[in-house]
Coordinates of C-alpha atoms in Angstrom, one line a residue:
Chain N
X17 CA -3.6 25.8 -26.6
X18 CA -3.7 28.8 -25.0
X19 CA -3.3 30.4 -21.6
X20 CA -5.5 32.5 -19.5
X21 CA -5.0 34.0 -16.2
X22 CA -7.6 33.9 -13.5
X23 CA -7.3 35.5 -10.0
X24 CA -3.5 35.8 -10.6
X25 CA -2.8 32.3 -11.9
X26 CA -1.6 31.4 -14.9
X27 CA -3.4 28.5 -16.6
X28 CA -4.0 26.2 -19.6
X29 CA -6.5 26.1 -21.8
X30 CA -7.3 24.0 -25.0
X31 CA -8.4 25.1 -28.2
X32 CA -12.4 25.3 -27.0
X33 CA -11.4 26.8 -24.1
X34 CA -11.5 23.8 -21.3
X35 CA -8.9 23.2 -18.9
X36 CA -6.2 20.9 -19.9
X37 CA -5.5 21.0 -16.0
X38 CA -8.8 20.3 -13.9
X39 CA -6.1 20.3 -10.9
X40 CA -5.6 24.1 -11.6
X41 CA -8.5 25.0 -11.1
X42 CA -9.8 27.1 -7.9
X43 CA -13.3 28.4 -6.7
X44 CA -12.7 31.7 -6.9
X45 CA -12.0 31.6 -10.5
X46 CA -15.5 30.5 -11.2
X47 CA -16.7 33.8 -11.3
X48 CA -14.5 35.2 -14.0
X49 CA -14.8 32.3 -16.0
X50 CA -18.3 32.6 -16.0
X51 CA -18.3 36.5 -16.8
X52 CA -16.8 35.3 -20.1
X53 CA -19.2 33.4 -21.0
X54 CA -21.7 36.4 -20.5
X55 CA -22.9 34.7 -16.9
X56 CA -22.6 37.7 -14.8
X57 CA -23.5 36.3 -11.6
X58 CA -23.5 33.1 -9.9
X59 CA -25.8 32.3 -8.0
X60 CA -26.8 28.8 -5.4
X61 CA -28.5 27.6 -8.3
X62 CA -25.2 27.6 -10.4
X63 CA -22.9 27.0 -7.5
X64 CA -25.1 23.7 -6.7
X65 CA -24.7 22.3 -10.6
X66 CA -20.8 23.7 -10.6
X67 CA -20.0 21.7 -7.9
X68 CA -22.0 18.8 -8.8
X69 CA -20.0 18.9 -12.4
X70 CA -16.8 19.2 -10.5
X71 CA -17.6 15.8 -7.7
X72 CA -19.1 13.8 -10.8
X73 CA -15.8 14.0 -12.9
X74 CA -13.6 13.8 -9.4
X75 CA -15.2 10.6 -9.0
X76 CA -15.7 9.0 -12.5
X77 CA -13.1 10.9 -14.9
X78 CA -15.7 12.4 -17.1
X79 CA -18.1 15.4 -17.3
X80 CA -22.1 14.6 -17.1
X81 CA -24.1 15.1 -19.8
X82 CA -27.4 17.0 -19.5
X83 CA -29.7 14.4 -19.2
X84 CA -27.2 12.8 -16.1
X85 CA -27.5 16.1 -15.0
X86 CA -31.2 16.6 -15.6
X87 CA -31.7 13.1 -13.6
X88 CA -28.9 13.3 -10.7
X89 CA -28.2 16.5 -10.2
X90 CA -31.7 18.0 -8.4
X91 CA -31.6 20.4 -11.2
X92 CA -34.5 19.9 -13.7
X93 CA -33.2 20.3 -18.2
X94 CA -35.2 23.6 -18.2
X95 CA -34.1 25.0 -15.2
X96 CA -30.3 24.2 -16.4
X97 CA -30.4 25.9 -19.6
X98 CA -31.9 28.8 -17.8
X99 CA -28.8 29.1 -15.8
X100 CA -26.7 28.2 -18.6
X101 CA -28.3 29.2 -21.8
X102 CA -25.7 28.0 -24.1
X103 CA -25.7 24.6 -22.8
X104 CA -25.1 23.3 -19.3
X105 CA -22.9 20.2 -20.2
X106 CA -20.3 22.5 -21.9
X107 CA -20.7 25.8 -20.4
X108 CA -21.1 24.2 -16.4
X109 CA -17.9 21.9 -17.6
X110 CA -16.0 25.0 -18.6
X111 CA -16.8 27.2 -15.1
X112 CA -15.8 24.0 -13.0
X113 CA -12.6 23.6 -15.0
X114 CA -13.1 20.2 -16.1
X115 CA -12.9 18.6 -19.8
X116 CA -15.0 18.8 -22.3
X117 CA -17.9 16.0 -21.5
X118 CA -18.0 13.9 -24.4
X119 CA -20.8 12.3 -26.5
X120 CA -21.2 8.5 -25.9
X121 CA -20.3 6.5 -28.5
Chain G
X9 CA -22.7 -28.0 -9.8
X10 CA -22.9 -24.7 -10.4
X11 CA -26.0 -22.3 -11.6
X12 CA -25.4 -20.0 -14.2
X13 CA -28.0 -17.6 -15.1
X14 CA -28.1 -15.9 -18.0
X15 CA -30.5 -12.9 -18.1
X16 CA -31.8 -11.8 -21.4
X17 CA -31.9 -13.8 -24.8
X18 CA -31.3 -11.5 -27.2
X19 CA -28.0 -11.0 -29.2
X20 CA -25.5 -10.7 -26.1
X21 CA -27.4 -13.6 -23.7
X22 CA -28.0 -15.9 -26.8
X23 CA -24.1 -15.8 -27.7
X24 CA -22.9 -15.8 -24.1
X25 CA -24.9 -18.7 -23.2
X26 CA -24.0 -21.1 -26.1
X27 CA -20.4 -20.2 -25.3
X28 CA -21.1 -21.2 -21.6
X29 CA -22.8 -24.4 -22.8
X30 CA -19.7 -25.6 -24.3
X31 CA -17.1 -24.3 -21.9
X32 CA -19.0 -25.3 -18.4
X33 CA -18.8 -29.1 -16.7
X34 CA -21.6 -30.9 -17.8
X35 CA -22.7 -31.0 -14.1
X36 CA -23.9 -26.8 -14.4
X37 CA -26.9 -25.6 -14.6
X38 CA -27.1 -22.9 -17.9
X39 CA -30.2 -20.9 -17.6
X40 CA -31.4 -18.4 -20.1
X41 CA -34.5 -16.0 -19.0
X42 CA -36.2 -13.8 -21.6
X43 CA -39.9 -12.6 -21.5
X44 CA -41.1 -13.3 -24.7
X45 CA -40.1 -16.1 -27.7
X46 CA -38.9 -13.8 -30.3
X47 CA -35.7 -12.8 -31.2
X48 CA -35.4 -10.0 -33.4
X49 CA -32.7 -9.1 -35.9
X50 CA -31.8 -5.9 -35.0
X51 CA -29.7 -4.5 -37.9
X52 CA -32.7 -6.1 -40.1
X53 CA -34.7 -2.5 -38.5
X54 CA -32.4 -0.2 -41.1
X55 CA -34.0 -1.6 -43.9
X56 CA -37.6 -1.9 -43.5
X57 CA -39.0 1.7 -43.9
X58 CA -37.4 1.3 -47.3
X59 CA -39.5 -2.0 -48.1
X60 CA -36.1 -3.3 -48.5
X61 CA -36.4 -6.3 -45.3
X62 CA -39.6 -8.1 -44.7
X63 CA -40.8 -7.6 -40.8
X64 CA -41.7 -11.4 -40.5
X65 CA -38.4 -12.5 -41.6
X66 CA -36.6 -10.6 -39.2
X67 CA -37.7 -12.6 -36.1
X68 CA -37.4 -16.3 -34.8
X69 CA -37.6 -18.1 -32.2
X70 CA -35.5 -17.2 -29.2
X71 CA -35.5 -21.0 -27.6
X72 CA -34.3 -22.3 -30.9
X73 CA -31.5 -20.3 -31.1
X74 CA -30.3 -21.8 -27.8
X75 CA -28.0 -25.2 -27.4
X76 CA -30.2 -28.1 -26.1
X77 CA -27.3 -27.4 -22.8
X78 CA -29.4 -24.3 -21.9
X79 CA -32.5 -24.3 -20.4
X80 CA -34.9 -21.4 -21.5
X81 CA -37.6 -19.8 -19.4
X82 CA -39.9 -17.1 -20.7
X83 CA -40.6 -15.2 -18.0
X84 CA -40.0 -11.5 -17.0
X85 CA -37.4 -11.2 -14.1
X86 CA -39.1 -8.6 -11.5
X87 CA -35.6 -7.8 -10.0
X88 CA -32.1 -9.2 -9.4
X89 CA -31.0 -9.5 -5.5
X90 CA -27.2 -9.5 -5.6
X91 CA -27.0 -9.9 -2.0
X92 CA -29.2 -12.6 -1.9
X93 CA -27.7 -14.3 -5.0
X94 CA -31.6 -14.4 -6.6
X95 CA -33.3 -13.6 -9.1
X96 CA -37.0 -12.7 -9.1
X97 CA -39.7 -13.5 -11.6
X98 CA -43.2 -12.2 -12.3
X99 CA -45.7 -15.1 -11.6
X100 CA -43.1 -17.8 -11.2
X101 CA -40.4 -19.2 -8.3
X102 CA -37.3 -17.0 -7.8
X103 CA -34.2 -18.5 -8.9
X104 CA -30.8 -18.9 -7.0
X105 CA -27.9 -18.5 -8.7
X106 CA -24.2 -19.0 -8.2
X107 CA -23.3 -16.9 -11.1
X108 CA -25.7 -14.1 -12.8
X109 CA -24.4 -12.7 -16.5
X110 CA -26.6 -9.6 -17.2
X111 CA -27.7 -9.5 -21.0
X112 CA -31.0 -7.4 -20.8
X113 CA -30.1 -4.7 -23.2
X114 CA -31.3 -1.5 -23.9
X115 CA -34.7 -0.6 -24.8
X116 CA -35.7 3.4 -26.8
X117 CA -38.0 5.1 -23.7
X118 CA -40.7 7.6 -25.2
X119 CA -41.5 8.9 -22.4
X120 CA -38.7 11.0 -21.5
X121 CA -39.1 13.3 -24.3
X122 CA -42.3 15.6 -23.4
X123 CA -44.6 15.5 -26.2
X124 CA -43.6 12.6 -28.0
X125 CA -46.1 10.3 -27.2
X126 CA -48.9 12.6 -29.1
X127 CA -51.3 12.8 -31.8
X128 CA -48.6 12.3 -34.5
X129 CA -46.5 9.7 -33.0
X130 CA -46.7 6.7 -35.6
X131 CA -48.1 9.2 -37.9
X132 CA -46.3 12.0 -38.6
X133 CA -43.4 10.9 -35.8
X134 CA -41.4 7.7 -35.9
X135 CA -38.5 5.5 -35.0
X136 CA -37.3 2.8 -37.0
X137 CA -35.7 1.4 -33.8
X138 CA -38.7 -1.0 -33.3
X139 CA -40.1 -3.0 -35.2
X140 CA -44.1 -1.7 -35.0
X141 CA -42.3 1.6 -36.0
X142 CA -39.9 0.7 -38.9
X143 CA -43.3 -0.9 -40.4
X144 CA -45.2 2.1 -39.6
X145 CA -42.7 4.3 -41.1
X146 CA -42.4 2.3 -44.2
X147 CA -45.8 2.6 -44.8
X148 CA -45.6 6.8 -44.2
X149 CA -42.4 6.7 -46.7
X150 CA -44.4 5.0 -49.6
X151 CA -46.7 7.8 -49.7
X152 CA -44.7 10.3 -49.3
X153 CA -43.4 12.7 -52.4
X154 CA -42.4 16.1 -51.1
X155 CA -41.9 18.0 -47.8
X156 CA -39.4 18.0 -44.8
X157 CA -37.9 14.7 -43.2
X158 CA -36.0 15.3 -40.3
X159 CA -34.0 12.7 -38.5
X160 CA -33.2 13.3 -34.5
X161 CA -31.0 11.6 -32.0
X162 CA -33.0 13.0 -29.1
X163 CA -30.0 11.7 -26.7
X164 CA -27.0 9.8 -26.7
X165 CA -25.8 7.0 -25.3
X166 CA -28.1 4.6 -28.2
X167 CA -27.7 1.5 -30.4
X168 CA -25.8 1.3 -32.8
X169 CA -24.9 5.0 -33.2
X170 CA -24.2 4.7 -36.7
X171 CA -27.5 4.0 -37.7
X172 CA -29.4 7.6 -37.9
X173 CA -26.7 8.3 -40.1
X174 CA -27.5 5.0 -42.6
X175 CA -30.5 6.3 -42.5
X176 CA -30.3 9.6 -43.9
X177 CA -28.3 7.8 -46.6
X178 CA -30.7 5.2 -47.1
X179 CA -33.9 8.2 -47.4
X180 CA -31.7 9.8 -50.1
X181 CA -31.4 7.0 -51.9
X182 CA -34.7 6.1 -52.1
X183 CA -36.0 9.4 -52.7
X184 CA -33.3 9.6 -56.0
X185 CA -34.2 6.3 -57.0
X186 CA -37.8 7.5 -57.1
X187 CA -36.7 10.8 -58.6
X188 CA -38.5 13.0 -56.0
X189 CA -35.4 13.8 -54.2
X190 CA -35.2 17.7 -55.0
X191 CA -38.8 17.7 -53.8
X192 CA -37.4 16.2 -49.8
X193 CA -35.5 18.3 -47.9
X194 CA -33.4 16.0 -45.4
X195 CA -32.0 17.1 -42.2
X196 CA -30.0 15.8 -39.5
X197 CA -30.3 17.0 -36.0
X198 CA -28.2 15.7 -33.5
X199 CA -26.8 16.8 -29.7
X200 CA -23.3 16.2 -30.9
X201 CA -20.9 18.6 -31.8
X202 CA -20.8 16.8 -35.3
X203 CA -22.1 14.1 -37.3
X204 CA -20.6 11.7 -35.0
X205 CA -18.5 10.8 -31.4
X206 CA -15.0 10.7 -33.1
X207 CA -12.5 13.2 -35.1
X208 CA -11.7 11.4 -38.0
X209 CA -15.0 9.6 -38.9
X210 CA -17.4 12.4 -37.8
X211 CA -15.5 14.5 -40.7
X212 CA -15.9 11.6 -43.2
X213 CA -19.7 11.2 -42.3
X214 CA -20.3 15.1 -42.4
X215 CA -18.7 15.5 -45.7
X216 CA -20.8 12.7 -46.8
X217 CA -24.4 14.2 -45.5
X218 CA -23.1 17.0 -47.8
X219 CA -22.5 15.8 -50.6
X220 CA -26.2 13.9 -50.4
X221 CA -27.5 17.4 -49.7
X222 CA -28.8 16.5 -46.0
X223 CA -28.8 19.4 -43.8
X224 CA -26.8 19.0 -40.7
X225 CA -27.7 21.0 -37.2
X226 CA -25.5 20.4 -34.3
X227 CA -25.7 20.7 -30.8
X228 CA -29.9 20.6 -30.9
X229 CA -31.1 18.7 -27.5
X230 CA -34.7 18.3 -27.7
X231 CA -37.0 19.5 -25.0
X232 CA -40.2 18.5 -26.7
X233 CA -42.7 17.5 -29.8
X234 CA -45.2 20.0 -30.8
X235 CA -47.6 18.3 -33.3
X236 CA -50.0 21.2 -33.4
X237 CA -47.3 22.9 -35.5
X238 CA -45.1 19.5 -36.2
X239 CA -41.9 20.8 -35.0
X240 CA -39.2 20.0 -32.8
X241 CA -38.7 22.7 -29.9
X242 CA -34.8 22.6 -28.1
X243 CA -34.2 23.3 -24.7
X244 CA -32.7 26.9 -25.8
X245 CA -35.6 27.5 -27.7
X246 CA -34.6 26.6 -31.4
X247 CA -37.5 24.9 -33.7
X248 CA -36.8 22.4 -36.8
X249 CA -40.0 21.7 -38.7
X250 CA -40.6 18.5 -39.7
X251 CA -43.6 16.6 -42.0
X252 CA -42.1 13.3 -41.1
X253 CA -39.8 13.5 -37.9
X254 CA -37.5 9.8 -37.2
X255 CA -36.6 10.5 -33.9
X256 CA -34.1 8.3 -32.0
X257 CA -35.8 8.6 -28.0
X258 CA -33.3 7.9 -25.4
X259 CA -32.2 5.1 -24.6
X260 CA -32.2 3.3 -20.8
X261 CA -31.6 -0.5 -19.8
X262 CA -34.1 -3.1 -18.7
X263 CA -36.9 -1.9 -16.2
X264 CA -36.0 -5.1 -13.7
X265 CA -32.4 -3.3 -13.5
X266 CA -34.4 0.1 -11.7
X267 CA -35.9 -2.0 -9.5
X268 CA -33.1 -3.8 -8.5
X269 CA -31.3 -1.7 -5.3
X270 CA -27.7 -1.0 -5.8
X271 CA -27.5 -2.6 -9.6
X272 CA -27.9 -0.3 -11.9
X273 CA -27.1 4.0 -12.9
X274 CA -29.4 6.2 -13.7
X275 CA -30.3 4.9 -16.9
X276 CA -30.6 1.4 -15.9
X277 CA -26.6 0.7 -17.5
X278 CA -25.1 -1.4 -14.8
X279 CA -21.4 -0.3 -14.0
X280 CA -18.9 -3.1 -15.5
X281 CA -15.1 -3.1 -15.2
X282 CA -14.3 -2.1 -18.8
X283 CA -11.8 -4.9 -19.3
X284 CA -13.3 -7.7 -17.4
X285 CA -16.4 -7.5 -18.1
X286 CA -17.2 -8.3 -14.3
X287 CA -19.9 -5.6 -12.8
X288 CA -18.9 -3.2 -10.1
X289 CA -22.3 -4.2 -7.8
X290 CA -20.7 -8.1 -7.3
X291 CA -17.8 -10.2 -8.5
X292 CA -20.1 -13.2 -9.1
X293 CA -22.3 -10.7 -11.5
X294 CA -21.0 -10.3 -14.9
X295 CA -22.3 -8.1 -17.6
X296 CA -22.3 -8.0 -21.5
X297 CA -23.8 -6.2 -24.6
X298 CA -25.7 -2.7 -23.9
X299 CA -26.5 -3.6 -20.6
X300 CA -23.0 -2.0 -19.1
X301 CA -22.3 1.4 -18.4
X302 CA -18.3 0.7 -20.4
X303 CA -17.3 3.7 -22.9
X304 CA -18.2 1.6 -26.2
X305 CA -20.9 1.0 -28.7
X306 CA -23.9 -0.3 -27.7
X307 CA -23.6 -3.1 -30.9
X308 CA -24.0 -6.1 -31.7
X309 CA -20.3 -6.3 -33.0
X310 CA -19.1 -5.5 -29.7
X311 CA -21.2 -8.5 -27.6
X312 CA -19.5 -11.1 -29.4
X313 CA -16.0 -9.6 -29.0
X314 CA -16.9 -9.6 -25.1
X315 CA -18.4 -13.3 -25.6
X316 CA -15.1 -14.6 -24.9
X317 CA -14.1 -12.4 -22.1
X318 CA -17.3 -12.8 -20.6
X319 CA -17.0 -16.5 -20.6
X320 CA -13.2 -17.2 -19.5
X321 CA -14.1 -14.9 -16.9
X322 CA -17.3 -16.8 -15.6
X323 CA -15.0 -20.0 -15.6
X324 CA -12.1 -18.3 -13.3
X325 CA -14.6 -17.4 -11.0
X326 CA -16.1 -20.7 -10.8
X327 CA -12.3 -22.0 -10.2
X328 CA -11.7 -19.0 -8.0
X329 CA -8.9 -17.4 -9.8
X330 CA -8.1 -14.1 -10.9
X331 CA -10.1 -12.4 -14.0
X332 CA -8.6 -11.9 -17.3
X333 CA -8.5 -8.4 -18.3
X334 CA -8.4 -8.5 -21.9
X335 CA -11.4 -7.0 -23.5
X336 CA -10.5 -3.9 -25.7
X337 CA -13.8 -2.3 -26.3
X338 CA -13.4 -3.8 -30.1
X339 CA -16.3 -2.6 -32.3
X340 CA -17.1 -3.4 -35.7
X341 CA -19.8 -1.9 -38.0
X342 CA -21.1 -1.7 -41.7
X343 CA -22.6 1.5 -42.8
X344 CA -25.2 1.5 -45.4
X345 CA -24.3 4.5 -47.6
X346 CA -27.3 3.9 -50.0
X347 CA -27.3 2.4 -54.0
X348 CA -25.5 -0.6 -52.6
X349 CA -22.5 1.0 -51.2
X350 CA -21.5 0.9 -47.0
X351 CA -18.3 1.7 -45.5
X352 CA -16.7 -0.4 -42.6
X353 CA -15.5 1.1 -39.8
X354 CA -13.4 -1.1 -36.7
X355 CA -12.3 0.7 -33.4
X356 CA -11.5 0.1 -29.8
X357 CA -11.2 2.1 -26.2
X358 CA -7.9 4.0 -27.6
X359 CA -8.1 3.7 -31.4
X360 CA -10.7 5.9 -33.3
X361 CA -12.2 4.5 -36.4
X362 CA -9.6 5.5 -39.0
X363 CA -9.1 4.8 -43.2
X364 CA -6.8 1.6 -44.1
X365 CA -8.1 -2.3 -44.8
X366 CA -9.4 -4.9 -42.3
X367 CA -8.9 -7.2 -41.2
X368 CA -5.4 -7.2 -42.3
X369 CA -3.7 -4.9 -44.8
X370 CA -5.4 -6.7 -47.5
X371 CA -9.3 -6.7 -47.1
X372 CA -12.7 -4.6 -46.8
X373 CA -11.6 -0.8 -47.5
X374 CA -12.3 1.0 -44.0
X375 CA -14.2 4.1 -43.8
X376 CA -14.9 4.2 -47.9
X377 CA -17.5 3.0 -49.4
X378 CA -17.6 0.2 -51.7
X379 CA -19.8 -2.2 -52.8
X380 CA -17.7 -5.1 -51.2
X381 CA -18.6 -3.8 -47.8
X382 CA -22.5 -3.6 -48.9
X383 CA -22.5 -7.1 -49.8
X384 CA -20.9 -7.9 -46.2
X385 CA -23.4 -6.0 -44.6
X386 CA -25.9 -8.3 -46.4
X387 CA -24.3 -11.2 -45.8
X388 CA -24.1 -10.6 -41.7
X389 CA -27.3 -11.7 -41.5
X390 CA -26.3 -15.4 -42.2
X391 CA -23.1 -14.7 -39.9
X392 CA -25.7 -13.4 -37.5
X393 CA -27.6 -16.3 -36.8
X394 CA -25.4 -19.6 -37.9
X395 CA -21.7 -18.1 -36.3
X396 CA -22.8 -15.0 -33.9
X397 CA -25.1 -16.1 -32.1
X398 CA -23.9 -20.1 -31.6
X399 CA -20.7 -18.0 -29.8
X400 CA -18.2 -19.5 -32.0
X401 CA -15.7 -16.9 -33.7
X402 CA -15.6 -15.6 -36.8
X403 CA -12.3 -16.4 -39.0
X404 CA -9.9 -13.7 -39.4
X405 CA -11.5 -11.7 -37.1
X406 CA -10.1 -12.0 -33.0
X407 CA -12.0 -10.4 -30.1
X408 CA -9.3 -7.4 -29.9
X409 CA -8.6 -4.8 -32.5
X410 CA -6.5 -5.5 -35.3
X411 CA -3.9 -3.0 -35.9
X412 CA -2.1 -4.2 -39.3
X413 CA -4.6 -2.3 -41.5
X414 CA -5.4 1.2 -40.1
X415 CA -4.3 4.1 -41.0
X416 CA -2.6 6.1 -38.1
X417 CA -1.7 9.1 -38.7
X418 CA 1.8 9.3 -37.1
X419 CA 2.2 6.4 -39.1
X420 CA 0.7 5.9 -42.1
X421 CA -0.4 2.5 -43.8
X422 CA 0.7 1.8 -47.3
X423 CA -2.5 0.2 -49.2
X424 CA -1.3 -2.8 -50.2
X425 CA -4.1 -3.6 -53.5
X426 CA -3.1 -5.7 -56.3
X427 CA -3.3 -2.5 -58.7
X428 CA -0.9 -0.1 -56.4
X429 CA 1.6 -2.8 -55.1
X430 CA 3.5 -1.8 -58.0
X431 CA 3.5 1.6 -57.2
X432 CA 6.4 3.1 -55.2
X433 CA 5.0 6.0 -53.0

């Protein structure tokens, strides 16, 4: 566990680096997250699968996968790993400050 | 007088129905629709490629696996309306029902993966999760005596998620036994962050692709199949070449289910209360096997531990009274670890598949492998079809979890075998 601070607030991360929180988490930090992760702009595009992330685990507990998010999000696979090269699931979990999505069983 | 329809007569609708057929007032109506008159053995699928199960033994009849209480139609069902309490056939009368029980399964869809569907599918590309391609494949394997096998889980959620795995055990140990195997390279690409879903048993099952010498690559999601240059190309633009590529193609549920408004996700897994077994879309619509969207395997082991659930719960809603929520998300499964070894592993919704015995602290060794749990895995196959399938229950072995056995880690399990009982720790 460790703790970062984003736009003055204090918050919890876990060993990868996911919020142990998702209530902490405010837009504005987005940005910063994202910067770490060597995304150094967001644009619609990102904003439009960040928020999708964030509504999808708001509503069923879990982050999407990328082929949910390839099929529900308006966002086609290709065009998702060009907005987040080292893989949208993870990295798009990470910037909306939601768990780790996990592998089906 | 009561209709009960039972959709799907595979593992899951077979069980479900003969449970129903003993538990309902002789005045129901049990129906059981499939589209076609063959039941296939599912696990049978492993062992084919290696010439080690015989295609034609691994199917029979799907009617005769049916009390005489059911009636079976072969038909295919069009689409389900739950509003209308009917259900819709291709070329025949729909059917009103009182109560529908979803068992339609889940079916591998080629199509998803661009490229797959090529030149070299069923020659140089396969899946051994059918049964036209475990024959294919087998007869690929006998010919083969050096170059690069790779085996890839294109996507999760599929069947029996152990499998792949088996398999890459199985390909090493029929590549030593033909004493070729320094001239295979084997390698496992998978989306997962490791060689499986969970902690404890991804570590085992990583350490044990190691020590056979199978290559592991992690976190590979396949965008396509290039067949000019046989290799597989990730989204993020990382290649694995392959001379024989066993692909596992994502997995979705029955086509009816995508037709059916309201019924089913985007995959065609219908959303099911994880305890009750009763689907979200309508309380008289229940659902069981890998037709639900609930966090567990999509196995054989865990249909017939939701049997029971599935079938009380049919019954209090006949009665009108409240569901029972008691279904765990209990799974149970051999794995085939090659020269007539397999490991066992048993979990649930909370408990990860960890070391210890089952089903009590005296029995089958869990996640090692031993030749005990081979010959189980063997033996299933009579289980399958004389106790599994006629819904009864198998002794010893309840619907939920046991908990005697395992391992925890805050609390460890003392191994209770005849040699160590002598032993203080």
């Amino acid at each position: 566990m460790t703790t970062a601070s984003y736009v003055g607030i204090e918050v919890e991360l876990n060993d990868e680096g996911f919020f142990t929180d998702p209530s902490a988490w405010r837009e504005e930090m987005a940005p910063m997250i994202a910067k770490e992760m060597g995304i150094d702009e967001l644009t619609d595009e990102h904003w439009r699968v960040i928020r999708f992330v964030r509504d999808r685990y708001l509503q069923t507990g879990g982050g999407p996968s990328v082929r949910v998010l390839g099929k529900t999000s308006g966002v086609e696979v290709k065009d998702l790993y060009r907005l987040f090269p080292k893989g949208p699931a993870k990295q798009a979990a990470k910037i909306a400050g939601i768990p780790k999505p996990v592998g089906c069983i | 007088m009561s209709t009960v329809i039972v959709i799907g007569a595979g593992t899951a609708g077979t069980l479900v129905a003969n449970r129903l057929a003993k538990q309902l007032s002789p005045n129901d109506t049990i129906i059981a629709i499939d589209q076609d008159n063959s039941h296939l053995y599912q696990p049978g699928l492993l062992f084919v490629p290696f010439g080690k199960a015989k295609p034609s033994k691994l199917t029979r009849p799907r009617a005769a696996q049916l009390s005489r209480r059911v009636t079976y139609i072969q038909a295919s069902v069009e689409s389900i309306d739950t509003k209308a309490n009917t259900v819709f056939l291709k070329d025949r009368s729909p059917i009103p029902y009182d109560v529908a029980v979803i068992a339609s399964g889940s079916r591998v869809v080629t199509e998803e993966t661009e490229g797959l569907i090529g030149e070299g599918w069923l020659k140089d590309a396969f899946t051994f999760y059918t049964l036209e391609g475990a024959t294919a494949l087998r007869d690929r394997l006998a010919n083969f005596t050096s170059g690069r096998i790779v085996v890839n889980v294109v996507d999760m959620p599929i069947k029996c998620p152990v499998a792949p795995l088996e398999f890459c055990f199985l390909v090493d140990a029929f590549f030593s036994d033909r004493s070729t195997r320094d001239k295979v390279k084997i390698t496992y690409v998978t989306p997962l962050d490791g060689a499986f879903t969970k902690p404890v048993c991804s570590s085992i099952l990583g350490s044990m692709l190691n020590d056979r010498n199978v290559e592991l690559i992690t976190e590979f999601n396949t965008g396509s199949v290039d067949y000019a240059s046989n290799t597989l190309v990730s989204y993020d633009g990382r290649t694995v070449p392959f001379d024989i590529a066993v692909l596992i193609p994502p997995h979705a549920g029955a086509e009816f289910i995508f037709k059916s408004p309201g019924l089913g996700d985007e995959f065609g897994f219908i959303p099911t209360e994880p305890k009750s077994l009763v689907s979200k879309v309508a309380s008289n619509i229940f659902v069981i096997g890998d037709a639900t969207d609930i966090p567990a395997s999509k196995a054989g082991s865990v249909a017939h531990f939701e049997g029971e659930v599935v079938c009380n719960n049919v019954l209090h809603y006949l009665k009108s009274e409240p569901f029972e929520e008691t279904f765990d998300g209990h799974a149970n499964c051999f794995i085939e670890s090659g020269h007539k070894k397999a490991m066992l592993i048993d979990f649930n919704y909370e408990t990860e598949p960890l070391p210890g015995k089952f089903p009590l602290r005296i029995g089958a060794p869990l996640l090692k492998e031993s030749r005990i749990n081979h010959l189980g895995k063997l033996a299933f196959a009579w289980v399958y079809w004389h106790v599994l399938l006629k819904g009864r229950d198998i002794p010893l072995i309840g619907s939920q979890m046991p908990k005697s056995g395992k391992q925890f880690s805050t609390k460890p399990v003392r191994e209770v075998t005849p040699t160590q009982s002598q032993e203080s720790h």
